[in-house]
Coordinates of C-alpha atoms and ligand atoms in Angstrom, one line a residue:
M635 CA -34.3 -14.2 -26.3
F636 CA -32.3 -16.4 -24.3
Y637 CA -29.6 -14.5 -25.4
L638 CA -31.3 -10.9 -24.5
C639 CA -32.2 -12.4 -21.1
R640 CA -28.6 -13.1 -20.3
R641 CA -27.5 -9.4 -22.1
M642 CA -30.0 -8.1 -19.7
K643 CA -29.2 -10.2 -16.3
Y644 CA -25.3 -9.3 -17.3
D645 CA -26.3 -5.5 -17.8
S646 CA -27.6 -5.3 -14.2
E647 CA -24.6 -7.3 -12.3
I648 CA -22.5 -4.6 -14.0
Q649 CA -25.3 -2.0 -13.0
K650 CA -24.8 -2.7 -9.3
R651 CA -21.1 -2.9 -9.0
R652 CA -19.0 -0.2 -6.9
T653 CA -15.7 -1.1 -6.7
F654 CA -13.8 1.5 -4.8
A655 CA -10.8 2.6 -2.2
I656 CA -10.6 4.1 0.9
I657 CA -7.1 6.3 1.0
S658 CA -5.6 8.2 4.1
H659 CA -2.5 9.1 5.7
P660 CA -1.9 6.7 8.1
D661 CA -4.1 7.0 11.6
A662 CA -6.9 9.5 9.5
G663 CA -9.4 6.4 10.1
K664 CA -9.7 5.1 7.3
T665 CA -9.6 1.0 9.1
T666 CA -12.1 2.6 11.1
L667 CA -14.4 3.7 8.2
T668 CA -13.9 0.3 6.6
E669 CA -15.2 -1.7 9.6
K670 CA -18.3 0.7 9.5
F671 CA -18.9 0.0 6.0
L672 CA -18.7 -3.4 6.3
L673 CA -20.9 -3.5 9.6
F674 CA -23.8 -1.3 7.3
G675 CA -23.1 -4.1 4.4
G676 CA -23.4 -7.2 7.3
A677 CA -20.2 -8.2 6.5
I678 CA -19.0 -8.3 9.5
Q679 CA -21.1 -8.7 13.1
V680 CA -18.7 -6.7 15.6
A681 CA -16.5 -4.2 16.1
G682 CA -13.3 -5.0 15.5
A683 CA -13.6 -7.6 13.5
V684 CA -11.0 -6.1 10.7
K685 CA -7.2 -6.3 11.8
S686 CA -5.7 -3.3 11.3
N687 CA -2.7 -3.7 8.4
K688 CA -1.4 -0.9 9.9
I689 CA 1.9 -2.1 11.0
K690 CA 2.2 -1.1 14.3
K691 CA 5.1 1.2 15.0
H692 CA 7.8 -1.5 17.1
A693 CA 7.6 -4.0 14.6
T694 CA 8.4 -1.4 11.3
S695 CA 11.9 -2.7 11.7
D696 CA 11.0 -6.3 11.4
F697 CA 9.9 -7.0 8.1
M698 CA 8.3 -11.1 8.8
E699 CA 6.3 -9.6 11.3
I700 CA 4.9 -6.8 8.7
E701 CA 4.9 -9.8 6.3
R702 CA 2.5 -11.5 8.6
Q703 CA -0.1 -9.3 9.2
R704 CA 0.2 -8.5 5.5
G705 CA -0.8 -12.2 5.1
I706 CA -3.9 -11.4 7.6
S707 CA -4.5 -8.5 5.1
V708 CA -4.8 -10.7 2.0
A709 CA -7.9 -11.7 3.2
T710 CA -9.3 -8.4 3.7
S711 CA -8.0 -7.3 0.3
V712 CA -10.8 -7.0 -1.2
M713 CA -14.1 -6.7 1.0
S714 CA -17.1 -7.8 -1.0
F715 CA -21.0 -6.9 0.1
Q716 CA -23.8 -5.9 0.2
Y717 CA -25.8 -2.6 0.5
K718 CA -28.9 -1.7 0.1
D719 CA -29.5 -3.0 -4.2
K720 CA -25.6 -2.2 -4.8
L721 CA -22.7 -5.0 -4.2
I722 CA -19.7 -3.3 -3.2
N723 CA -15.5 -4.2 -3.9
L724 CA -13.8 -2.4 -1.3
L725 CA -10.5 -2.7 -2.4
D726 CA -7.5 -2.3 0.9
T727 CA -4.9 -0.3 0.3
P728 CA -1.9 -1.3 2.6
G729 CA -1.1 1.6 5.6
H730 CA 2.6 1.2 5.4
K731 CA 4.2 4.1 3.2
D732 CA 6.9 1.6 1.9
F733 CA 4.0 -0.4 0.6
A734 CA 2.9 2.4 -1.4
E735 CA 3.3 1.1 -4.8
D736 CA 1.1 -1.2 -3.9
T737 CA -1.4 1.3 -3.2
Y738 CA -0.6 3.1 -6.2
R739 CA -1.1 -0.3 -8.1
T740 CA -4.6 -0.7 -6.7
L741 CA -5.5 2.7 -8.1
T742 CA -5.5 1.2 -11.5
A743 CA -8.4 -1.2 -10.6
V744 CA -10.9 1.1 -8.7
D745 CA -13.8 3.1 -10.4
S746 CA -13.5 5.3 -7.2
V747 CA -12.0 6.2 -4.2
V748 CA -13.1 7.6 -0.7
L749 CA -10.4 10.0 1.0
V750 CA -10.3 10.0 4.7
V751 CA -9.0 13.2 5.5
D752 CA -8.3 14.1 9.5
S753 CA -9.6 17.0 10.6
V754 CA -7.0 18.1 13.3
K755 CA -4.0 17.2 11.1
G756 CA -5.7 18.5 7.5
V757 CA -3.4 17.3 4.4
E758 CA -0.7 15.2 4.7
E759 CA 2.2 14.1 2.8
Q760 CA 0.7 10.6 1.6
T761 CA -2.6 12.3 1.5
R762 CA -1.5 14.4 -1.5
K763 CA 0.5 11.7 -3.1
L764 CA -2.7 9.6 -3.4
M765 CA -4.6 12.5 -5.0
E766 CA -1.5 12.7 -8.0
V767 CA -2.8 9.4 -8.1
C768 CA -6.8 9.7 -8.4
R769 CA -5.7 13.0 -10.7
M770 CA -3.6 11.3 -13.2
R771 CA -6.7 8.9 -14.1
D772 CA -9.8 11.4 -13.2
T773 CA -11.0 8.7 -10.6
P774 CA -14.2 10.3 -9.0
V775 CA -12.8 11.3 -5.5
I776 CA -15.3 11.7 -2.4
V777 CA -13.5 13.5 0.6
F778 CA -14.5 12.3 4.1
I779 CA -13.5 14.9 6.6
N780 CA -13.2 12.7 10.0
K781 CA -12.5 13.2 14.0
L782 CA -15.1 15.7 13.9
D783 CA -15.3 14.9 17.5
R784 CA -12.1 16.6 18.2
D785 CA -10.9 20.0 18.0
G786 CA -9.9 20.4 14.8
K787 CA -9.2 23.1 11.7
I788 CA -12.2 25.2 10.5
P789 CA -13.8 23.8 8.4
F790 CA -13.4 26.0 5.5
D791 CA -10.5 26.9 5.9
L792 CA -10.2 23.1 5.7
L793 CA -11.6 23.7 2.2
D794 CA -9.4 26.1 1.0
E795 CA -6.0 23.7 2.2
I796 CA -7.2 20.8 0.6
E797 CA -8.5 22.4 -2.6
K798 CA -5.2 24.6 -2.9
E799 CA -3.1 21.5 -2.3
L800 CA -4.6 18.8 -3.7
N801 CA -5.6 21.0 -6.5
I802 CA -9.4 19.9 -7.0
H803 CA -12.2 21.4 -6.1
L804 CA -14.7 20.4 -3.8
H805 CA -18.3 20.5 -2.9
P806 CA -19.6 19.8 0.7
L807 CA -22.5 18.1 0.5
S808 CA -23.0 18.3 4.1
W809 CA -21.7 20.8 7.2
P810 CA -21.0 20.3 10.6
I811 CA -22.3 22.1 14.1
N812 CA -19.3 23.0 16.0
M813 CA -16.5 20.5 16.5
G814 CA -14.6 18.9 19.7
K815 CA -16.5 19.1 23.1
D816 CA -19.1 21.4 21.4
F817 CA -19.8 19.4 18.3
K818 CA -23.5 19.1 17.6
G819 CA -24.0 17.5 14.4
V820 CA -24.0 18.1 10.7
Y821 CA -26.9 19.5 8.0
N822 CA -26.8 17.6 5.2
L823 CA -27.3 19.7 2.2
Y824 CA -28.0 17.2 -0.1
D825 CA -31.1 15.9 1.5
K826 CA -31.6 18.8 3.5
S827 CA -31.6 16.9 6.9
L828 CA -29.8 17.1 10.2
L829 CA -28.2 14.3 12.1
L830 CA -27.8 15.0 15.6
F831 CA -24.8 14.1 17.4
N832 CA -24.9 12.0 20.6
P833 CA -20.7 10.9 21.8
N834 CA -22.1 8.6 24.2
Q835 CA -25.3 6.8 21.0
K836 CA -25.1 4.9 18.1
A837 CA -26.8 7.4 15.4
T838 CA -30.0 5.6 13.9
D839 CA -32.0 7.1 10.9
E840 CA -35.1 7.9 13.6
D841 CA -32.2 10.5 14.9
I842 CA -32.3 11.9 11.4
V843 CA -34.3 15.3 11.1
P844 CA -36.1 16.6 7.8
L845 CA -35.2 20.2 7.3
E846 CA -36.0 21.8 4.0
D847 CA -35.9 25.0 5.3
L848 CA -32.8 26.1 7.5
Y849 CA -35.0 28.8 8.6
D850 CA -37.5 27.0 10.0
E851 CA -37.7 27.4 14.4
Q852 CA -37.2 23.7 14.8
L853 CA -33.7 23.9 14.0
D854 CA -33.2 26.4 16.9
E855 CA -34.7 24.6 19.4
L856 CA -32.6 21.5 18.3
V857 CA -29.4 23.2 18.7
G858 CA -29.9 26.9 20.2
E859 CA -30.3 29.8 18.7
K860 CA -26.2 31.2 18.4
D861 CA -25.2 27.5 16.5
A862 CA -28.5 27.8 14.2
N863 CA -27.8 30.9 12.9
Q864 CA -24.1 29.8 12.3
L865 CA -25.1 27.1 10.6
R866 CA -27.9 29.4 8.9
E867 CA -24.9 31.7 7.9
D868 CA -22.5 28.9 6.4
V869 CA -25.6 27.0 4.5
D870 CA -26.0 30.6 2.4
L871 CA -22.4 31.1 1.9
I872 CA -21.9 27.2 0.9
Q873 CA -24.9 27.7 -1.6
G874 CA -23.6 30.9 -2.8
V875 CA -19.6 30.3 -3.3
Y876 CA -20.9 26.0 -4.7
G877 CA -24.4 25.6 -6.2
D878 CA -26.7 23.0 -6.4
F879 CA -24.6 19.4 -6.7
D880 CA -23.9 18.0 -9.6
P881 CA -22.5 14.9 -9.9
Q882 CA -21.2 15.5 -13.4
P883 CA -18.3 17.0 -12.7
Y884 CA -17.7 14.7 -9.6
L885 CA -18.2 11.9 -12.1
E886 CA -15.1 13.6 -14.3
G887 CA -12.8 13.9 -11.4
K888 CA -12.9 17.5 -11.6
S889 CA -14.9 18.0 -8.7
A890 CA -15.3 16.0 -4.9
P891 CA -18.1 16.1 -2.2
V892 CA -17.2 16.4 0.9
F893 CA -18.5 15.1 3.8
F894 CA -18.1 15.6 7.8
G895 CA -18.1 12.9 10.7
S896 CA -16.6 10.7 13.2
A897 CA -15.9 7.1 12.1
I898 CA -15.2 6.0 15.4
N899 CA -18.6 7.4 16.6
N900 CA -19.5 6.5 13.3
F901 CA -21.3 9.7 12.7
G902 CA -22.2 10.5 9.2
V903 CA -21.0 7.1 8.0
K904 CA -24.3 5.9 7.3
E905 CA -25.1 9.2 5.3
L906 CA -21.4 8.7 3.0
L907 CA -22.4 5.3 2.3
D908 CA -25.8 6.3 0.8
T909 CA -24.7 8.9 -0.8
F910 CA -21.6 7.0 -2.2
I911 CA -24.1 4.5 -3.7
R912 CA -26.2 6.8 -5.1
I913 CA -23.5 9.2 -7.0
A914 CA -20.3 6.9 -7.4
P915 CA -19.8 5.6 -11.2
P916 CA -20.4 1.4 -12.1
P917 CA -17.4 -0.2 -13.7
R918 CA -16.5 1.9 -16.8
D919 CA -15.2 1.9 -20.5
L920 CA -11.2 1.0 -20.5
E921 CA -8.3 2.4 -22.8
T922 CA -6.4 -0.4 -24.4
T923 CA -2.8 -0.5 -26.6
K924 CA -5.7 -1.2 -29.5
R925 CA -8.9 0.1 -29.1
E926 CA -11.1 0.9 -26.0
I927 CA -12.8 -1.8 -23.8
S928 CA -16.6 -1.3 -23.4
V929 CA -17.7 -2.5 -20.2
H930 CA -20.5 -3.8 -21.8
E931 CA -18.8 -6.6 -24.1
D932 CA -19.5 -10.2 -24.3
K933 CA -15.7 -11.0 -24.3
F934 CA -13.6 -11.1 -21.2
S935 CA -10.8 -9.3 -20.1
G936 CA -9.0 -8.5 -17.0
F937 CA -6.0 -7.0 -16.1
I938 CA -3.7 -8.3 -13.1
F939 CA -2.8 -5.1 -10.6
K940 CA -0.8 -6.4 -8.1
I941 CA 0.9 -9.6 -7.0
H942 CA 1.5 -11.0 -3.3
A943 CA 3.9 -13.4 -2.5
N944 CA 4.1 -15.3 0.4
L945 CA 7.0 -14.9 2.3
D946 CA 6.0 -18.4 4.0
P947 CA 8.7 -21.0 2.8
R948 CA 6.0 -23.5 3.0
H949 CA 3.4 -22.0 0.7
R950 CA 5.8 -20.3 -1.5
D951 CA 2.9 -19.7 -3.9
R952 CA 1.7 -15.9 -5.3
I953 CA -1.6 -14.2 -5.9
A954 CA -2.4 -12.3 -8.7
F955 CA -5.1 -9.8 -8.3
L956 CA -7.1 -9.6 -11.7
R957 CA -9.9 -7.3 -11.8
V958 CA -12.5 -7.8 -14.5
C959 CA -12.3 -5.7 -17.2
S960 CA -15.6 -6.1 -19.6
G961 CA -17.1 -9.7 -20.8
K962 CA -17.4 -12.8 -17.7
F963 CA -14.7 -14.7 -15.9
E964 CA -15.5 -18.1 -15.2
R965 CA -13.6 -21.5 -13.8
N966 CA -12.2 -23.3 -15.6
K967 CA -12.4 -21.1 -19.2
Y968 CA -9.2 -21.2 -21.4
F969 CA -8.6 -17.2 -21.6
H970 CA -5.7 -15.7 -23.6
H971 CA -2.2 -14.5 -21.8
V972 CA -1.5 -12.1 -24.3
R973 CA 2.3 -11.5 -23.4
L974 CA 3.4 -15.3 -22.8
D975 CA 0.8 -16.0 -25.8
K976 CA -0.4 -19.1 -24.5
D977 CA -3.3 -20.5 -22.7
V978 CA -4.4 -20.5 -19.2
R979 CA -7.4 -21.4 -17.1
F980 CA -7.3 -21.7 -13.3
S981 CA -9.2 -24.1 -11.5
N982 CA -9.2 -22.4 -8.2
P983 CA -9.8 -18.6 -8.5
Y984 CA -10.1 -17.3 -5.3
S985 CA -12.6 -15.1 -3.8
F986 CA -12.1 -12.4 -1.1
M987 CA -13.6 -11.9 2.6
A988 CA -17.5 -11.9 2.6
R989 CA -18.6 -14.1 -0.4
E990 CA -20.2 -17.8 0.4
K991 CA -17.2 -19.7 -0.3
D992 CA -13.6 -19.4 -1.1
V993 CA -13.6 -21.0 -5.0
I994 CA -15.8 -19.0 -7.3
E995 CA -17.3 -20.1 -10.2
E996 CA -17.9 -16.5 -12.4
A997 CA -17.1 -12.8 -11.6
F998 CA -18.4 -9.5 -13.6
P999 CA -16.8 -6.5 -14.6
G1000 CA -15.7 -4.2 -11.8
D1001 CA -15.0 -8.0 -9.5
V1002 CA -11.5 -8.8 -8.4
V1003 CA -10.5 -12.7 -8.8
G1004 CA -7.4 -13.9 -6.6
L1005 CA -5.7 -16.2 -9.1
F1006 CA -2.9 -18.7 -7.5
D1007 CA 0.3 -18.2 -9.5
T1008 CA 3.9 -19.7 -10.0
G1009 CA 5.9 -17.2 -11.6
N1010 CA 3.2 -16.4 -14.9
F1011 CA 2.3 -13.4 -13.8
K1012 CA 3.9 -10.1 -13.5
I1013 CA 1.4 -6.7 -13.1
G1014 CA -0.1 -5.2 -16.1
D1015 CA -0.3 -8.5 -18.2
T1016 CA -3.8 -9.0 -19.7
L1017 CA -5.9 -11.7 -20.1
T1018 CA -8.4 -11.7 -22.9
E1019 CA -10.3 -14.4 -25.4
G1020 CA -7.8 -14.3 -27.7
E1021 CA -7.2 -10.6 -28.7
D1022 CA -4.0 -9.2 -28.5
F1023 CA -4.0 -5.9 -26.0
Y1024 CA -3.1 -4.2 -23.3
F1025 CA -5.0 -1.6 -20.6
T1026 CA -3.1 0.9 -20.2
G1027 CA -3.1 3.8 -17.6
I1028 CA -1.0 1.3 -15.4
P1029 CA 1.6 4.1 -14.5
S1030 CA 4.9 3.4 -13.0
F1031 CA 6.4 5.8 -10.4
S1032 CA 9.7 7.1 -9.6
P1033 CA 11.4 5.1 -6.5
E1034 CA 12.7 7.1 -3.9
I1035 CA 15.5 5.1 -2.6
F1036 CA 18.5 3.6 -5.0
K1037 CA 21.0 0.9 -4.3
E1038 CA 23.4 -1.2 -6.2
V1039 CA 23.3 -5.3 -5.9
I1040 CA 26.9 -6.6 -5.2
N1041 CA 27.0 -10.5 -6.0
K1042 CA 28.4 -12.2 -2.6
D1043 CA 28.3 -15.4 -4.6
P1044 CA 29.8 -15.2 -8.4
M1045 CA 28.5 -18.7 -8.6
K1046 CA 25.1 -18.1 -8.1
T1047 CA 25.1 -15.1 -10.6
K1048 CA 22.2 -16.8 -13.7
Q1049 CA 19.8 -17.8 -10.0
L1050 CA 20.3 -14.1 -8.9
E1051 CA 19.3 -12.7 -12.0
K1052 CA 16.1 -14.9 -12.7
G1053 CA 15.3 -13.5 -8.7
L1054 CA 15.7 -9.7 -9.3
L1055 CA 13.7 -10.1 -12.6
Q1056 CA 10.9 -12.4 -10.8
L1057 CA 10.6 -10.0 -7.7
T1058 CA 10.2 -6.9 -9.6
D1059 CA 8.2 -8.1 -11.4
E1060 CA 5.9 -8.2 -8.7
G1061 CA 5.6 -4.7 -8.6
V1062 CA 7.2 -4.4 -4.9
A1063 CA 10.7 -2.5 -6.6
Q1064 CA 12.2 -1.5 -9.8
L1065 CA 15.0 -3.2 -11.3
F1066 CA 17.6 -1.0 -13.7
T1067 CA 20.4 -1.6 -15.1
Q1068 CA 23.7 1.1 -15.9
H1069 CA 23.3 2.2 -19.6
G1070 CA 26.1 -0.3 -21.5
G1071 CA 27.5 -1.7 -18.6
N1072 CA 25.6 -4.8 -16.4
R1073 CA 25.6 -3.2 -12.7
K1074 CA 22.2 -3.7 -11.2
I1075 CA 20.7 -1.1 -9.2
I1076 CA 17.2 -1.7 -7.1
G1077 CA 15.1 1.2 -6.9
C1078 CA 11.9 1.1 -3.4
V1079 CA 10.1 3.2 -2.0
G1080 CA 10.6 2.0 1.3
E1081 CA 14.0 0.7 2.9
L1082 CA 11.8 -2.3 3.8
Q1083 CA 11.5 -3.9 0.4
F1084 CA 15.4 -4.5 0.1
E1085 CA 15.4 -6.5 3.3
V1086 CA 12.8 -8.1 1.7
I1087 CA 14.2 -8.8 -1.6
Q1088 CA 18.0 -10.1 -0.2
Y1089 CA 16.1 -12.4 2.4
R1090 CA 13.2 -13.6 -1.0
L1091 CA 16.8 -13.9 -2.9
L1092 CA 18.8 -16.2 -0.7
Q1093 CA 15.5 -18.3 0.6
E1094 CA 13.8 -18.2 -3.2
Y1095 CA 16.6 -18.4 -5.3
G1096 CA 20.1 -19.6 -3.6
A1097 CA 21.8 -16.2 -4.3
S1098 CA 23.1 -13.9 -1.7
V1099 CA 23.4 -10.1 -1.9
Q1100 CA 24.2 -6.8 -0.3
F1101 CA 22.9 -3.6 -1.4
N1102 CA 25.1 -0.7 -1.8
S1103 CA 23.4 2.9 -1.0
L1104 CA 23.6 4.8 -4.1
P1105 CA 23.0 8.7 -3.8
F1106 CA 20.0 9.1 -6.3
Y1107 CA 16.7 10.6 -4.9
K1108 CA 14.9 10.3 -8.0
A1109 CA 14.4 8.4 -11.4
C1110 CA 13.0 10.3 -14.5
W1111 CA 11.9 8.4 -17.6
I1112 CA 14.5 10.3 -21.0
T1113 CA 12.9 10.4 -24.3
C1114 CA 14.1 12.8 -26.8
A1115 CA 13.1 12.9 -30.5
D1116 CA 16.7 13.8 -31.8
K1117 CA 19.1 11.0 -31.2
K1118 CA 22.4 12.3 -31.6
K1119 CA 21.6 15.1 -28.5
M1120 CA 20.4 11.9 -26.5
D1121 CA 23.3 10.1 -27.0
D1122 CA 25.7 13.5 -26.2
F1123 CA 23.3 13.1 -22.9
I1124 CA 24.4 9.5 -22.3
R1125 CA 28.1 10.2 -22.7
F1126 CA 28.2 13.0 -20.7
K1127 CA 25.7 11.1 -17.6
T1128 CA 27.4 7.8 -18.0
S1129 CA 27.1 7.2 -14.3
N1130 CA 23.6 8.9 -14.3
V1131 CA 21.7 6.6 -17.3
V1132 CA 20.0 3.6 -16.7
T1133 CA 17.6 1.1 -18.3
D1134 CA 14.8 0.0 -16.7
K1135 CA 13.4 -3.7 -17.7
D1136 CA 11.6 -2.9 -20.7
G1137 CA 15.0 -1.0 -22.1
H1138 CA 13.5 2.7 -21.8
L1139 CA 16.0 5.1 -20.7
V1140 CA 16.4 6.7 -17.3
Y1141 CA 18.0 9.5 -15.7
L1142 CA 18.9 9.1 -12.3
A1143 CA 19.0 12.1 -10.4
Q1144 CA 21.2 13.1 -7.0
S1145 CA 18.9 16.0 -5.8
E1146 CA 16.3 18.4 -7.2
W1147 CA 18.8 21.2 -7.8
Y1148 CA 20.9 18.3 -10.5
L1149 CA 17.8 17.4 -12.1
N1150 CA 16.4 21.2 -12.8
T1151 CA 20.2 21.9 -13.9
E1152 CA 19.7 18.8 -16.4
M1153 CA 15.8 20.0 -17.3
N1154 CA 17.4 23.3 -17.9
N1155 CA 20.3 22.4 -19.3
N1156 CA 18.8 20.3 -22.2
P1157 CA 15.5 21.8 -23.1
D1158 CA 15.2 19.0 -26.0
I1159 CA 15.1 16.2 -23.5
K1160 CA 12.2 15.3 -21.8
F1161 CA 11.9 14.4 -18.4
H1162 CA 8.9 12.0 -17.1
F1163 CA 7.8 11.1 -13.9
T1164 CA 6.2 7.9 -14.7
S1165 CA 6.4 5.1 -16.7
E1166 CA 3.7 3.3 -18.4
I1167 CA 3.5 -0.2 -18.1
N1168 CA 1.9 -1.0 -20.6
K1169 CA 2.9 1.3 -24.4
Ligands
G4P1828 P1 -5.7 4.2 9.6 O1 -6.4 3.1 9.4 O2 -6.4 5.7 8.1 O3 -4.6 4.1 10.0 O4 -6.6 4.9 10.7 P2 -7.4 4.4 11.6 O5 -8.6 3.8 11.5 O6 -6.4 2.7 12.4 O7 -7.7 5.5 12.8 C1 -6.4 5.7 14.0 C2 -6.8 6.1 14.9 O8 -7.8 7.2 14.8 C3 -6.9 5.5 16.0 O9 -6.6 5.6 16.9 C4 -8.8 5.1 15.9 O10 -9.3 4.8 16.7 C5 -8.8 7.4 15.8 N1 -10.3 7.7 15.1 C6 -10.6 7.0 13.6 N2 -11.8 7.9 13.7 C7 -11.7 8.7 14.6 C8 -12.9 9.9 14.9 O11 -13.8 9.9 14.5 N3 -12.6 10.2 16.0 C9 -11.5 10.4 17.1 N4 -11.4 10.9 18.5 N5 -10.7 9.2 16.7 C10 -10.9 8.8 15.4 P3 -5.3 4.7 17.8 O12 -5.5 4.9 18.9 O13 -4.2 4.6 16.8 O14 -5.7 3.3 17.4 P4 -6.9 2.2 18.0 O15 -5.8 1.7 19.8 O16 -7.7 2.9 18.8 O17 -7.1 1.0 17.8

């Protein structure tokens, strides 16, 4: 009986949780939308309480300033709030593109995402990349088309563009009546109701007009005959093309519901949030190197998806972000650190913003716990109650900038090697070693990371380095069933072949042309654009 009650409580904790991230190209409105969500959830009381983690343009060359801002954003890395009967964990993602790798990793720890697209700009570079990651994991996506109060692209054109560029089917669940200065509101196709826009006034539940039948004359009275007819025509077309909404393809990551609104005006945000809690998935079962782990299993398991190092010399600790996948995480209980094969416990597991206390006693699947770390963790590490496995589907992406590490102080070679290994364990950069040699190459997504690494190597390890730029643009992990063919390839391409930290072979390409040429000339060699951290 006791077991049954505990079981039911545990299952209801899981069912309550919705863990997700809001993603967008910088400036599309992610911070604004996040803030509106938190206002609805009562996690903050006033607008402006969420510090934008966007790095302001003037600060892009000053990484200490950036770190200071990132420091602020640790507190808001996970924003938990209650909305209606759901407990929402909103995982923040960095706004600066040089920290894109952090964002990709965060996406491995969420169960769904809300993608914000600027109606004026449409699909942008970061949108594409982020969606690629979602597609790799079949993450369910809801699209929010923002800034309807501005003159943007025609909604049907936007849908076409998003479908084509992001390679996903869309299903509009709301539809705008004009945009820019003529914007009158949105019709909610899911609830069959109309929400009218008033730029000077916050929309409330009273502003929602139920409108089952669009041919009701009330529509003409509310928006005028011309716009009423246009809406009828648009909605007929949408229904003809898309039919009724079926949540299944959304849950499988094949189709994305679309909402229109204006985050800054808090318009269309509540509809988005209300639908989100109805259709977004609770924590799901996950694949590991050994077996599928059911979220309902009694035994605890979780993995580290992000490590935040503190650059402040007075607080050298790191925070490892643990996503709970099954069972219950408990403070002071011993868990098994699979990679190190040792038992560890945490006396001060850290809860992020918006919970009553800083230290948490327990956490359930879908929750994220901050663990103070002195260098024991790397991305992808798994904690269990004894079983040995790693969660899969945590990818490493190709860096975009490559530089050779030049050791300026040979007396500190040991410290340098240790520093390089530890810093790259945090996942901000990747370390490669010349195949059959000792040259060390660092690959990053952004220039800033090199400054950060140089600074930290000196401050934390006493190692002084300089970086020499290398003319590569992409790293591809290479495999081949035929050993001889691989050996030949390595021999001919010595200066392009390196190994990653796990000893996997990697080809560094100078340009797309070189890469295509090698792929054509070596059909037996497989070129992979991502690598699994836990194979
Ligand atoms: P991000 O986190 O995705 O980078 O975007 P953020 O929310 O910071 O929004 C980027 C800019 O777009 C901000 O203006 C914000 O006020 C504006 N914005 C957000 N939603 C809407 C909307 O629905 N309509 C319009 N017209 N603008 C919107 P900013 O001038 O860059 O910053 P701020 O000075 O307002 O903070």
